[in-house]
Amino acid sequence: MTDLLILVDPTAGTFEFTDLSAAQLPVTDLSAHRGDGIFETVLVSMGAHGATVVSRQRHFTRFRASASALDLPDPDQGLWDRVIDSLIAEVAAADPETVEFGIRYALSRGEQSGHGGFRARGWAFPVPVDDHIHSAREQGVTAVSLDRGFDAYIGSKAPWLLIGAKTLSYAVNQAAGRYAGQRGADEALFVSHDGIVLEGPTANLIIRRGDRLLTPNPDAGLLSGTTQRLIFDHAENLGLRAEYADLRLEDVKMADGAWFVSSMRSAVALRELDGNAISVDQRLTERLQEIIRGR
Ligand code: PLP
């Protein structure tokens, strides 16, 4: 993958190319020491007829919603589209064989300027689909359940928790991933304190029960995933009904298939939870991956 980085000045509505390996962010930027910003990661699928940014509009709509939740300036879609398209053109020129890659774009509150004002700062860069994603797509993953530490549906009573916003504050999610790793699992599965299944630290969960696809309700306290919604939009074509539901760990263990879904993973089978084997639906796993990756 290239070392390209685009720096975005949302106030001026401009952007410039630079180099990912050079220092760019002042330590006084509030994203650096407060995680005070938002981001998205989109999958770009390269085909014979050009590049497809998977769920481009869903991502941008969520980016705007996250900005609004954090009182950040409303992002200009035209500007961010130009940023994404410019990066795609550069990656395609640098490596015409590229099949797929991700683009991570972020908006930080930036640095304090003057009397309590801030000057927001944005950036975007390509990320590779790395080996552990390829092996998870092929072999599935194991997970351990972890208490998220709050009751389900707390978000409406506590908007300051920013549940449902995709912020740059991922230290808890990272810690959960490490904790799962120390217990020999590939992934964590967050459960609310009162026992409702939520999501993984960087993925949503979908299960199949008979002819139904079920996923936790975003209002229960999780990020509303673009991949989950893309899959739900295709459910009917797959002969399935898609529904939001309050799931408990037993529901996941007894499912006819379970998947962690996210932009970069696409859909990976969850084949074991807390040491219990879960049915793997190989055919549907492949169909979901094809649908998401546009292949
Ligand atoms: N939940 C969390 C906490 C995430 O960080 C992510 C993606 O990174 C997801 C769910 C899946 O979202 P998407 O499908 O939009 O990538």
PDB file of C-alpha atoms and ligand atoms in Angstrom:
ATOM      1  CA  MET A   1       0.000   0.000   0.000  1.00  0.00           C
ATOM      2  CA  THR A   2       1.232   3.519  -0.709  1.00  0.00           C
ATOM      3  CA  ASP A   3       2.347   6.037   1.898  1.00  0.00           C
ATOM      4  CA  LEU A   4      -0.208   8.563   0.706  1.00  0.00           C
ATOM      5  CA  LEU A   5      -1.967  10.832   3.118  1.00  0.00           C
ATOM      6  CA  ILE A   6      -4.412  13.617   2.339  1.00  0.00           C
ATOM      7  CA  LEU A   7      -4.710  16.453   4.801  1.00  0.00           C
ATOM      8  CA  VAL A   8      -8.077  18.184   4.736  1.00  0.00           C
ATOM      9  CA  ASP A   9      -8.821  21.729   5.841  1.00  0.00           C
ATOM     10  CA  PRO A  10     -12.604  21.592   6.375  1.00  0.00           C
ATOM     11  CA  THR A  11     -12.818  25.327   7.120  1.00  0.00           C
ATOM     12  CA  ALA A  12     -11.154  26.357   3.855  1.00  0.00           C
ATOM     13  CA  GLY A  13     -12.739  23.451   1.960  1.00  0.00           C
ATOM     14  CA  THR A  14      -9.343  22.391   0.580  1.00  0.00           C
ATOM     15  CA  PHE A  15      -7.026  19.403   0.764  1.00  0.00           C
ATOM     16  CA  GLU A  16      -3.438  18.530  -0.094  1.00  0.00           C
ATOM     17  CA  PHE A  17      -1.445  15.355  -0.664  1.00  0.00           C
ATOM     18  CA  THR A  18       1.387  14.534   1.665  1.00  0.00           C
ATOM     19  CA  ASP A  19       3.230  11.534   3.018  1.00  0.00           C
ATOM     20  CA  LEU A  20       1.924   9.207   5.728  1.00  0.00           C
ATOM     21  CA  SER A  21       5.420   8.573   7.048  1.00  0.00           C
ATOM     22  CA  ALA A  22       6.090  12.266   7.776  1.00  0.00           C
ATOM     23  CA  ALA A  23       4.948  13.913  11.020  1.00  0.00           C
ATOM     24  CA  GLN A  24       1.633  15.696  10.443  1.00  0.00           C
ATOM     25  CA  LEU A  25      -0.379  16.057  13.629  1.00  0.00           C
ATOM     26  CA  PRO A  26       0.590  18.549  16.354  1.00  0.00           C
ATOM     27  CA  VAL A  27       0.373  16.931  19.785  1.00  0.00           C
ATOM     28  CA  THR A  28      -1.957  19.771  20.746  1.00  0.00           C
ATOM     29  CA  ASP A  29      -4.581  18.412  18.351  1.00  0.00           C
ATOM     30  CA  LEU A  30      -7.532  17.259  20.455  1.00  0.00           C
ATOM     31  CA  SER A  31      -7.773  13.966  18.601  1.00  0.00           C
ATOM     32  CA  ALA A  32      -4.254  13.101  19.768  1.00  0.00           C
ATOM     33  CA  HIS A  33      -4.774  13.434  23.499  1.00  0.00           C
ATOM     34  CA  ARG A  34      -8.561  13.370  23.902  1.00  0.00           C
ATOM     35  CA  GLY A  35      -9.709  11.140  21.044  1.00  0.00           C
ATOM     36  CA  ASP A  36     -11.974  14.078  20.220  1.00  0.00           C
ATOM     37  CA  GLY A  37     -12.913  13.394  16.640  1.00  0.00           C
ATOM     38  CA  ILE A  38     -14.702  10.984  14.342  1.00  0.00           C
ATOM     39  CA  PHE A  39     -13.790   8.634  11.543  1.00  0.00           C
ATOM     40  CA  GLU A  40     -15.015   6.170   8.936  1.00  0.00           C
ATOM     41  CA  THR A  41     -13.332   3.249   7.192  1.00  0.00           C
ATOM     42  CA  VAL A  42     -14.729   2.366   3.764  1.00  0.00           C
ATOM     43  CA  LEU A  43     -13.921  -0.621   1.588  1.00  0.00           C
ATOM     44  CA  VAL A  44     -12.963   0.181  -2.001  1.00  0.00           C
ATOM     45  CA  SER A  45     -13.526  -2.659  -4.451  1.00  0.00           C
ATOM     46  CA  MET A  46     -11.693  -2.370  -7.783  1.00  0.00           C
ATOM     47  CA  GLY A  47     -13.495  -3.943 -10.748  1.00  0.00           C
ATOM     48  CA  ALA A  48     -13.330  -3.983 -14.543  1.00  0.00           C
ATOM     49  CA  HIS A  49     -15.603  -0.933 -14.600  1.00  0.00           C
ATOM     50  CA  GLY A  50     -13.693   1.096 -12.052  1.00  0.00           C
ATOM     51  CA  ALA A  51     -13.755   1.485  -8.297  1.00  0.00           C
ATOM     52  CA  THR A  52     -16.748   1.020  -6.030  1.00  0.00           C
ATOM     53  CA  VAL A  53     -16.754   2.620  -2.606  1.00  0.00           C
ATOM     54  CA  VAL A  54     -18.934   0.131  -0.748  1.00  0.00           C
ATOM     55  CA  SER A  55     -21.823   1.837   1.075  1.00  0.00           C
ATOM     56  CA  ARG A  56     -20.310   5.228   0.321  1.00  0.00           C
ATOM     57  CA  GLN A  57     -23.475   7.122   1.173  1.00  0.00           C
ATOM     58  CA  ARG A  58     -24.216   5.101   4.308  1.00  0.00           C
ATOM     59  CA  HIS A  59     -20.720   5.901   5.573  1.00  0.00           C
ATOM     60  CA  PHE A  60     -21.029   9.588   4.851  1.00  0.00           C
ATOM     61  CA  THR A  61     -24.454   9.822   6.467  1.00  0.00           C
ATOM     62  CA  ARG A  62     -23.014   8.220   9.611  1.00  0.00           C
ATOM     63  CA  PHE A  63     -19.980  10.561   9.448  1.00  0.00           C
ATOM     64  CA  ARG A  64     -22.367  13.534   9.472  1.00  0.00           C
ATOM     65  CA  ALA A  65     -24.392  12.034  12.325  1.00  0.00           C
ATOM     66  CA  SER A  66     -21.200  11.466  14.340  1.00  0.00           C
ATOM     67  CA  ALA A  67     -20.110  15.074  13.664  1.00  0.00           C
ATOM     68  CA  SER A  68     -23.468  16.302  14.881  1.00  0.00           C
ATOM     69  CA  ALA A  69     -23.287  14.156  18.057  1.00  0.00           C
ATOM     70  CA  LEU A  70     -19.872  15.701  18.882  1.00  0.00           C
ATOM     71  CA  ASP A  71     -20.854  19.259  17.864  1.00  0.00           C
ATOM     72  CA  LEU A  72     -18.243  19.219  15.112  1.00  0.00           C
ATOM     73  CA  PRO A  73     -18.736  21.283  11.938  1.00  0.00           C
ATOM     74  CA  ASP A  74     -21.049  19.604   9.441  1.00  0.00           C
ATOM     75  CA  PRO A  75     -18.763  17.842   6.916  1.00  0.00           C
ATOM     76  CA  ASP A  76     -19.098  18.952   3.288  1.00  0.00           C
ATOM     77  CA  GLN A  77     -19.896  15.854   1.238  1.00  0.00           C
ATOM     78  CA  GLY A  78     -18.498  17.313  -1.992  1.00  0.00           C
ATOM     79  CA  LEU A  79     -15.128  17.952  -0.330  1.00  0.00           C
ATOM     80  CA  TRP A  80     -14.893  14.462   1.224  1.00  0.00           C
ATOM     81  CA  ASP A  81     -16.002  12.815  -2.039  1.00  0.00           C
ATOM     82  CA  ARG A  82     -13.181  14.616  -3.852  1.00  0.00           C
ATOM     83  CA  VAL A  83     -10.734  13.464  -1.170  1.00  0.00           C
ATOM     84  CA  ILE A  84     -11.858   9.822  -1.516  1.00  0.00           C
ATOM     85  CA  ASP A  85     -11.844   9.897  -5.317  1.00  0.00           C
ATOM     86  CA  SER A  86      -8.375  11.477  -5.389  1.00  0.00           C
ATOM     87  CA  LEU A  87      -6.988   8.769  -3.108  1.00  0.00           C
ATOM     88  CA  ILE A  88      -8.545   6.017  -5.237  1.00  0.00           C
ATOM     89  CA  ALA A  89      -6.988   7.481  -8.386  1.00  0.00           C
ATOM     90  CA  GLU A  90      -3.552   7.608  -6.751  1.00  0.00           C
ATOM     91  CA  VAL A  91      -3.757   4.059  -5.356  1.00  0.00           C
ATOM     92  CA  ALA A  92      -4.951   2.703  -8.731  1.00  0.00           C
ATOM     93  CA  ALA A  93      -2.092   4.483 -10.518  1.00  0.00           C
ATOM     94  CA  ALA A  94       0.508   3.251  -8.014  1.00  0.00           C
ATOM     95  CA  ASP A  95      -0.724  -0.359  -8.123  1.00  0.00           C
ATOM     96  CA  PRO A  96      -3.062  -1.214 -11.022  1.00  0.00           C
ATOM     97  CA  GLU A  97      -3.324  -4.814  -9.698  1.00  0.00           C
ATOM     98  CA  THR A  98      -4.998  -3.727  -6.455  1.00  0.00           C
ATOM     99  CA  VAL A  99      -8.222  -5.663  -5.948  1.00  0.00           C
ATOM    100  CA  GLU A 100      -9.485  -3.979  -2.803  1.00  0.00           C
ATOM    101  CA  PHE A 101      -8.305  -1.695  -0.028  1.00  0.00           C
ATOM    102  CA  GLY A 102      -9.766   0.526   2.637  1.00  0.00           C
ATOM    103  CA  ILE A 103      -9.827   4.281   3.051  1.00  0.00           C
ATOM    104  CA  ARG A 104      -9.866   5.700   6.546  1.00  0.00           C
ATOM    105  CA  TYR A 105     -11.056   9.283   6.782  1.00  0.00           C
ATOM    106  CA  ALA A 106     -11.241  11.320   9.948  1.00  0.00           C
ATOM    107  CA  LEU A 107     -12.301  14.685  11.280  1.00  0.00           C
ATOM    108  CA  SER A 108     -10.696  16.000  14.454  1.00  0.00           C
ATOM    109  CA  ARG A 109     -11.808  18.950  16.545  1.00  0.00           C
ATOM    110  CA  GLY A 110      -8.268  20.142  15.897  1.00  0.00           C
ATOM    111  CA  GLU A 111      -6.557  22.743  18.028  1.00  0.00           C
ATOM    112  CA  GLN A 112      -7.966  25.484  20.168  1.00  0.00           C
ATOM    113  CA  SER A 113      -7.894  28.805  18.348  1.00  0.00           C
ATOM    114  CA  GLY A 114      -8.584  32.119  20.044  1.00  0.00           C
ATOM    115  CA  HIS A 115     -11.365  32.397  22.633  1.00  0.00           C
ATOM    116  CA  GLY A 116     -12.675  28.855  22.989  1.00  0.00           C
ATOM    117  CA  GLY A 117     -12.855  28.351  19.215  1.00  0.00           C
ATOM    118  CA  PHE A 118     -11.436  25.385  17.376  1.00  0.00           C
ATOM    119  CA  ARG A 119     -10.082  24.818  13.917  1.00  0.00           C
ATOM    120  CA  ALA A 120     -11.144  21.365  12.771  1.00  0.00           C
ATOM    121  CA  ARG A 121      -8.703  19.233  10.857  1.00  0.00           C
ATOM    122  CA  GLY A 122      -9.314  16.227   8.636  1.00  0.00           C
ATOM    123  CA  TRP A 123      -7.302  13.550   6.907  1.00  0.00           C
ATOM    124  CA  ALA A 124      -7.661  10.408   4.826  1.00  0.00           C
ATOM    125  CA  PHE A 125      -5.339   7.578   3.853  1.00  0.00           C
ATOM    126  CA  PRO A 126      -5.525   4.102   2.285  1.00  0.00           C
ATOM    127  CA  VAL A 127      -5.300   0.963   4.437  1.00  0.00           C
ATOM    128  CA  PRO A 128      -4.593  -2.547   3.150  1.00  0.00           C
ATOM    129  CA  VAL A 129      -6.857  -5.562   3.620  1.00  0.00           C
ATOM    130  CA  ASP A 130      -4.296  -7.388   5.728  1.00  0.00           C
ATOM    131  CA  ASP A 131      -3.565 -11.092   6.184  1.00  0.00           C
ATOM    132  CA  HIS A 132      -5.571 -11.559   9.342  1.00  0.00           C
ATOM    133  CA  ILE A 133      -8.672 -10.268   7.529  1.00  0.00           C
ATOM    134  CA  HIS A 134      -8.088 -12.705   4.657  1.00  0.00           C
ATOM    135  CA  SER A 135      -7.707 -15.632   7.045  1.00  0.00           C
ATOM    136  CA  ALA A 136     -10.781 -14.581   9.085  1.00  0.00           C
ATOM    137  CA  ARG A 137     -12.832 -14.460   5.870  1.00  0.00           C
ATOM    138  CA  GLU A 138     -11.718 -17.981   4.993  1.00  0.00           C
ATOM    139  CA  GLN A 139     -11.587 -19.696   8.374  1.00  0.00           C
ATOM    140  CA  GLY A 140     -13.982 -17.726  10.564  1.00  0.00           C
ATOM    141  CA  VAL A 141     -13.193 -16.520  14.079  1.00  0.00           C
ATOM    142  CA  THR A 142     -13.666 -17.400  17.745  1.00  0.00           C
ATOM    143  CA  ALA A 143     -14.909 -14.934  20.371  1.00  0.00           C
ATOM    144  CA  VAL A 144     -15.359 -14.446  24.089  1.00  0.00           C
ATOM    145  CA  SER A 145     -18.222 -12.382  25.497  1.00  0.00           C
ATOM    146  CA  LEU A 146     -17.307  -9.319  27.564  1.00  0.00           C
ATOM    147  CA  ASP A 147     -19.510  -7.081  29.715  1.00  0.00           C
ATOM    148  CA  ARG A 148     -19.744  -3.634  28.064  1.00  0.00           C
ATOM    149  CA  GLY A 149     -20.399  -2.103  31.485  1.00  0.00           C
ATOM    150  CA  PHE A 150     -23.728  -0.400  30.781  1.00  0.00           C
ATOM    151  CA  ASP A 151     -27.336  -1.562  30.480  1.00  0.00           C
ATOM    152  CA  ALA A 152     -28.944  -1.875  27.068  1.00  0.00           C
ATOM    153  CA  TYR A 153     -30.825   1.162  25.729  1.00  0.00           C
ATOM    154  CA  ILE A 154     -28.957   3.612  27.988  1.00  0.00           C
ATOM    155  CA  GLY A 155     -28.044   5.878  25.043  1.00  0.00           C
ATOM    156  CA  SER A 156     -31.265   7.914  24.960  1.00  0.00           C
ATOM    157  CA  LYS A 157     -30.878   8.716  28.685  1.00  0.00           C
ATOM    158  CA  ALA A 158     -27.145   9.478  28.419  1.00  0.00           C
ATOM    159  CA  PRO A 159     -26.379  11.146  25.058  1.00  0.00           C
ATOM    160  CA  TRP A 160     -22.955  12.249  26.335  1.00  0.00           C
ATOM    161  CA  LEU A 161     -21.840   8.608  26.135  1.00  0.00           C
ATOM    162  CA  LEU A 162     -21.901   9.142  22.337  1.00  0.00           C
ATOM    163  CA  ILE A 163     -23.200   5.625  21.819  1.00  0.00           C
ATOM    164  CA  GLY A 164     -23.755   5.214  18.103  1.00  0.00           C
ATOM    165  CA  ALA A 165     -21.189   7.864  17.096  1.00  0.00           C
ATOM    166  CA  LYS A 166     -18.000   6.593  15.469  1.00  0.00           C
ATOM    167  CA  THR A 167     -15.506   8.549  17.527  1.00  0.00           C
ATOM    168  CA  LEU A 168     -11.720   8.332  17.591  1.00  0.00           C
ATOM    169  CA  SER A 169     -11.906   7.159  21.253  1.00  0.00           C
ATOM    170  CA  TYR A 170     -11.279   3.459  20.664  1.00  0.00           C
ATOM    171  CA  ALA A 171      -9.016   2.667  23.628  1.00  0.00           C
ATOM    172  CA  VAL A 172     -11.775   0.580  25.296  1.00  0.00           C
ATOM    173  CA  ASN A 173     -12.434  -1.302  22.045  1.00  0.00           C
ATOM    174  CA  GLN A 174      -8.701  -1.940  21.592  1.00  0.00           C
ATOM    175  CA  ALA A 175      -8.405  -3.144  25.192  1.00  0.00           C
ATOM    176  CA  ALA A 176     -11.338  -5.535  24.701  1.00  0.00           C
ATOM    177  CA  GLY A 177      -9.626  -6.981  21.617  1.00  0.00           C
ATOM    178  CA  ARG A 178      -6.398  -7.529  23.566  1.00  0.00           C
ATOM    179  CA  TYR A 179      -8.298  -9.037  26.494  1.00  0.00           C
ATOM    180  CA  ALA A 180      -9.998 -11.485  24.111  1.00  0.00           C
ATOM    181  CA  GLY A 181      -6.607 -12.304  22.583  1.00  0.00           C
ATOM    182  CA  GLN A 182      -5.127 -13.060  26.015  1.00  0.00           C
ATOM    183  CA  ARG A 183      -7.970 -15.563  26.470  1.00  0.00           C
ATOM    184  CA  GLY A 184      -7.098 -17.277  23.215  1.00  0.00           C
ATOM    185  CA  ALA A 185      -9.992 -15.805  21.181  1.00  0.00           C
ATOM    186  CA  ASP A 186      -9.828 -13.810  17.949  1.00  0.00           C
ATOM    187  CA  GLU A 187     -12.556 -11.357  18.883  1.00  0.00           C
ATOM    188  CA  ALA A 188     -14.568  -9.918  21.750  1.00  0.00           C
ATOM    189  CA  LEU A 189     -18.360  -9.819  21.747  1.00  0.00           C
ATOM    190  CA  PHE A 190     -19.746  -7.041  23.930  1.00  0.00           C
ATOM    191  CA  VAL A 191     -22.836  -7.783  26.019  1.00  0.00           C
ATOM    192  CA  SER A 192     -24.743  -5.148  27.958  1.00  0.00           C
ATOM    193  CA  HIS A 193     -24.590  -5.352  31.743  1.00  0.00           C
ATOM    194  CA  ASP A 194     -28.162  -6.727  31.672  1.00  0.00           C
ATOM    195  CA  GLY A 195     -27.300  -9.485  29.217  1.00  0.00           C
ATOM    196  CA  ILE A 196     -28.246  -8.133  25.777  1.00  0.00           C
ATOM    197  CA  VAL A 197     -25.761  -8.894  23.001  1.00  0.00           C
ATOM    198  CA  LEU A 198     -24.375  -5.693  21.463  1.00  0.00           C
ATOM    199  CA  GLU A 199     -21.442  -5.866  18.984  1.00  0.00           C
ATOM    200  CA  GLY A 200     -17.741  -6.580  18.612  1.00  0.00           C
ATOM    201  CA  PRO A 201     -15.169  -3.816  19.257  1.00  0.00           C
ATOM    202  CA  THR A 202     -15.008  -3.100  15.501  1.00  0.00           C
ATOM    203  CA  ALA A 203     -17.848  -5.149  13.992  1.00  0.00           C
ATOM    204  CA  ASN A 204     -21.559  -5.855  14.203  1.00  0.00           C
ATOM    205  CA  LEU A 205     -23.034  -9.277  14.851  1.00  0.00           C
ATOM    206  CA  ILE A 206     -25.666 -10.949  12.677  1.00  0.00           C
ATOM    207  CA  ILE A 207     -27.131 -14.399  13.315  1.00  0.00           C
ATOM    208  CA  ARG A 208     -29.334 -16.639  11.190  1.00  0.00           C
ATOM    209  CA  ARG A 209     -32.215 -18.472  12.809  1.00  0.00           C
ATOM    210  CA  GLY A 210     -34.109 -20.455  10.209  1.00  0.00           C
ATOM    211  CA  ASP A 211     -35.132 -18.022   7.478  1.00  0.00           C
ATOM    212  CA  ARG A 212     -34.458 -14.959   9.608  1.00  0.00           C
ATOM    213  CA  LEU A 213     -31.378 -12.771   9.876  1.00  0.00           C
ATOM    214  CA  LEU A 214     -31.261 -11.121  13.289  1.00  0.00           C
ATOM    215  CA  THR A 215     -29.005  -8.368  14.585  1.00  0.00           C
ATOM    216  CA  PRO A 216     -28.985  -6.307  17.792  1.00  0.00           C
ATOM    217  CA  ASN A 217     -30.990  -3.103  17.676  1.00  0.00           C
ATOM    218  CA  PRO A 218     -28.566  -0.133  17.350  1.00  0.00           C
ATOM    219  CA  ASP A 219     -30.627   1.682  20.020  1.00  0.00           C
ATOM    220  CA  ALA A 220     -29.564  -1.018  22.494  1.00  0.00           C
ATOM    221  CA  GLY A 221     -26.105   0.639  22.604  1.00  0.00           C
ATOM    222  CA  LEU A 222     -23.944   0.010  19.570  1.00  0.00           C
ATOM    223  CA  LEU A 223     -22.786   1.477  16.307  1.00  0.00           C
ATOM    224  CA  SER A 224     -25.301   1.168  13.482  1.00  0.00           C
ATOM    225  CA  GLY A 225     -23.169  -0.656  10.907  1.00  0.00           C
ATOM    226  CA  THR A 226     -23.112   0.122   7.200  1.00  0.00           C
ATOM    227  CA  THR A 227     -22.290  -3.524   6.404  1.00  0.00           C
ATOM    228  CA  GLN A 228     -25.146  -4.850   8.531  1.00  0.00           C
ATOM    229  CA  ARG A 229     -27.546  -2.493   6.744  1.00  0.00           C
ATOM    230  CA  LEU A 230     -26.175  -3.454   3.325  1.00  0.00           C
ATOM    231  CA  ILE A 231     -26.789  -7.128   4.179  1.00  0.00           C
ATOM    232  CA  PHE A 232     -30.296  -6.370   5.441  1.00  0.00           C
ATOM    233  CA  ASP A 233     -31.063  -4.595   2.151  1.00  0.00           C
ATOM    234  CA  HIS A 234     -30.166  -7.843   0.322  1.00  0.00           C
ATOM    235  CA  ALA A 235     -31.915 -10.227   2.717  1.00  0.00           C
ATOM    236  CA  GLU A 236     -35.028 -10.648   0.597  1.00  0.00           C
ATOM    237  CA  ASN A 237     -32.935 -11.669  -2.448  1.00  0.00           C
ATOM    238  CA  LEU A 238     -31.353 -14.312  -0.236  1.00  0.00           C
ATOM    239  CA  GLY A 239     -34.807 -15.622   0.722  1.00  0.00           C
ATOM    240  CA  LEU A 240     -34.384 -14.323   4.275  1.00  0.00           C
ATOM    241  CA  ARG A 241     -36.275 -11.919   6.522  1.00  0.00           C
ATOM    242  CA  ALA A 242     -34.141  -9.315   8.301  1.00  0.00           C
ATOM    243  CA  GLU A 243     -35.049  -8.095  11.772  1.00  0.00           C
ATOM    244  CA  TYR A 244     -33.595  -6.236  14.744  1.00  0.00           C
ATOM    245  CA  ALA A 245     -33.875  -8.188  17.982  1.00  0.00           C
ATOM    246  CA  ASP A 246     -32.694  -8.284  21.575  1.00  0.00           C
ATOM    247  CA  LEU A 247     -30.430 -11.329  21.589  1.00  0.00           C
ATOM    248  CA  ARG A 248     -28.898 -13.148  24.528  1.00  0.00           C
ATOM    249  CA  LEU A 249     -25.706 -15.190  24.430  1.00  0.00           C
ATOM    250  CA  GLU A 250     -27.733 -18.419  24.230  1.00  0.00           C
ATOM    251  CA  ASP A 251     -29.373 -17.138  21.022  1.00  0.00           C
ATOM    252  CA  VAL A 252     -25.953 -16.703  19.437  1.00  0.00           C
ATOM    253  CA  LYS A 253     -24.688 -20.100  20.586  1.00  0.00           C
ATOM    254  CA  MET A 254     -27.847 -21.832  19.254  1.00  0.00           C
ATOM    255  CA  ALA A 255     -27.903 -19.922  15.932  1.00  0.00           C
ATOM    256  CA  ASP A 256     -27.870 -21.613  12.522  1.00  0.00           C
ATOM    257  CA  GLY A 257     -25.015 -19.282  11.602  1.00  0.00           C
ATOM    258  CA  ALA A 258     -23.391 -16.173  13.085  1.00  0.00           C
ATOM    259  CA  TRP A 259     -21.168 -13.491  11.550  1.00  0.00           C
ATOM    260  CA  PHE A 260     -19.097 -10.515  12.548  1.00  0.00           C
ATOM    261  CA  VAL A 261     -19.639  -7.959   9.802  1.00  0.00           C
ATOM    262  CA  SER A 262     -17.746  -4.755   9.086  1.00  0.00           C
ATOM    263  CA  SER A 263     -16.489  -2.783   6.120  1.00  0.00           C
ATOM    264  CA  MET A 264     -13.008  -4.296   6.002  1.00  0.00           C
ATOM    265  CA  ARG A 265     -13.872  -7.834   7.137  1.00  0.00           C
ATOM    266  CA  SER A 266     -17.015  -8.036   5.002  1.00  0.00           C
ATOM    267  CA  ALA A 267     -18.658 -11.042   6.756  1.00  0.00           C
ATOM    268  CA  VAL A 268     -16.658 -13.545   8.791  1.00  0.00           C
ATOM    269  CA  ALA A 269     -18.215 -16.598  10.392  1.00  0.00           C
ATOM    270  CA  LEU A 270     -18.267 -16.699  14.181  1.00  0.00           C
ATOM    271  CA  ARG A 271     -17.597 -20.389  14.725  1.00  0.00           C
ATOM    272  CA  GLU A 272     -17.093 -20.452  18.493  1.00  0.00           C
ATOM    273  CA  LEU A 273     -18.345 -18.323  21.375  1.00  0.00           C
ATOM    274  CA  ASP A 274     -17.082 -18.781  24.946  1.00  0.00           C
ATOM    275  CA  GLY A 275     -15.816 -22.228  23.981  1.00  0.00           C
ATOM    276  CA  ASN A 276     -19.145 -23.330  22.411  1.00  0.00           C
ATOM    277  CA  ALA A 277     -19.100 -24.310  18.735  1.00  0.00           C
ATOM    278  CA  ILE A 278     -21.600 -22.415  16.546  1.00  0.00           C
ATOM    279  CA  SER A 279     -22.973 -23.803  13.268  1.00  0.00           C
ATOM    280  CA  VAL A 280     -21.076 -22.458  10.282  1.00  0.00           C
ATOM    281  CA  ASP A 281     -23.163 -21.687   7.205  1.00  0.00           C
ATOM    282  CA  GLN A 282     -20.406 -21.734   4.606  1.00  0.00           C
ATOM    283  CA  ARG A 283     -22.644 -21.068   1.608  1.00  0.00           C
ATOM    284  CA  LEU A 284     -24.257 -18.013   3.157  1.00  0.00           C
ATOM    285  CA  THR A 285     -20.863 -16.763   4.367  1.00  0.00           C
ATOM    286  CA  GLU A 286     -19.613 -16.791   0.781  1.00  0.00           C
ATOM    287  CA  ARG A 287     -22.787 -15.134  -0.538  1.00  0.00           C
ATOM    288  CA  LEU A 288     -22.536 -12.366   2.077  1.00  0.00           C
ATOM    289  CA  GLN A 289     -18.882 -11.769   1.231  1.00  0.00           C
ATOM    290  CA  GLU A 290     -19.703 -11.549  -2.472  1.00  0.00           C
ATOM    291  CA  ILE A 291     -22.551  -9.122  -1.859  1.00  0.00           C
ATOM    292  CA  ILE A 292     -20.468  -6.843   0.347  1.00  0.00           C
ATOM    293  CA  ARG A 293     -17.353  -6.931  -1.801  1.00  0.00           C
ATOM    294  CA  GLY A 294     -19.370  -6.487  -5.000  1.00  0.00           C
ATOM    295  CA  ARG A 295     -17.818  -9.556  -6.685  1.00  0.00           C
TER     296      ARG A 295
HETATM  297  N1  PLP B   1     -19.240  -1.521  15.522  1.00  0.00           N
HETATM  298  C1  PLP B   1     -18.095  -0.873  15.784  1.00  0.00           C
HETATM  299  C2  PLP B   1     -17.790  -0.485  17.183  1.00  0.00           C
HETATM  300  C3  PLP B   1     -17.195  -0.556  14.743  1.00  0.00           C
HETATM  301  O1  PLP B   1     -16.060   0.100  15.013  1.00  0.00           O
HETATM  302  C4  PLP B   1     -17.520  -0.944  13.423  1.00  0.00           C
HETATM  303  C5  PLP B   1     -16.620  -0.632  12.289  1.00  0.00           C
HETATM  304  O2  PLP B   1     -15.503  -0.289  12.414  1.00  0.00           O
HETATM  305  C6  PLP B   1     -18.706  -1.623  13.195  1.00  0.00           C
HETATM  306  C7  PLP B   1     -19.559  -1.881  14.255  1.00  0.00           C
HETATM  307  C8  PLP B   1     -19.085  -2.046  11.795  1.00  0.00           C
HETATM  308  O3  PLP B   1     -19.432  -0.905  11.043  1.00  0.00           O
HETATM  309  P1  PLP B   1     -19.290  -0.881   9.452  1.00  0.00           P
HETATM  310  O4  PLP B   1     -20.034  -2.067   8.947  1.00  0.00           O
HETATM  311  O5  PLP B   1     -19.929   0.399   9.065  1.00  0.00           O
HETATM  312  O6  PLP B   1     -17.846  -0.956   9.132  1.00  0.00           O
END
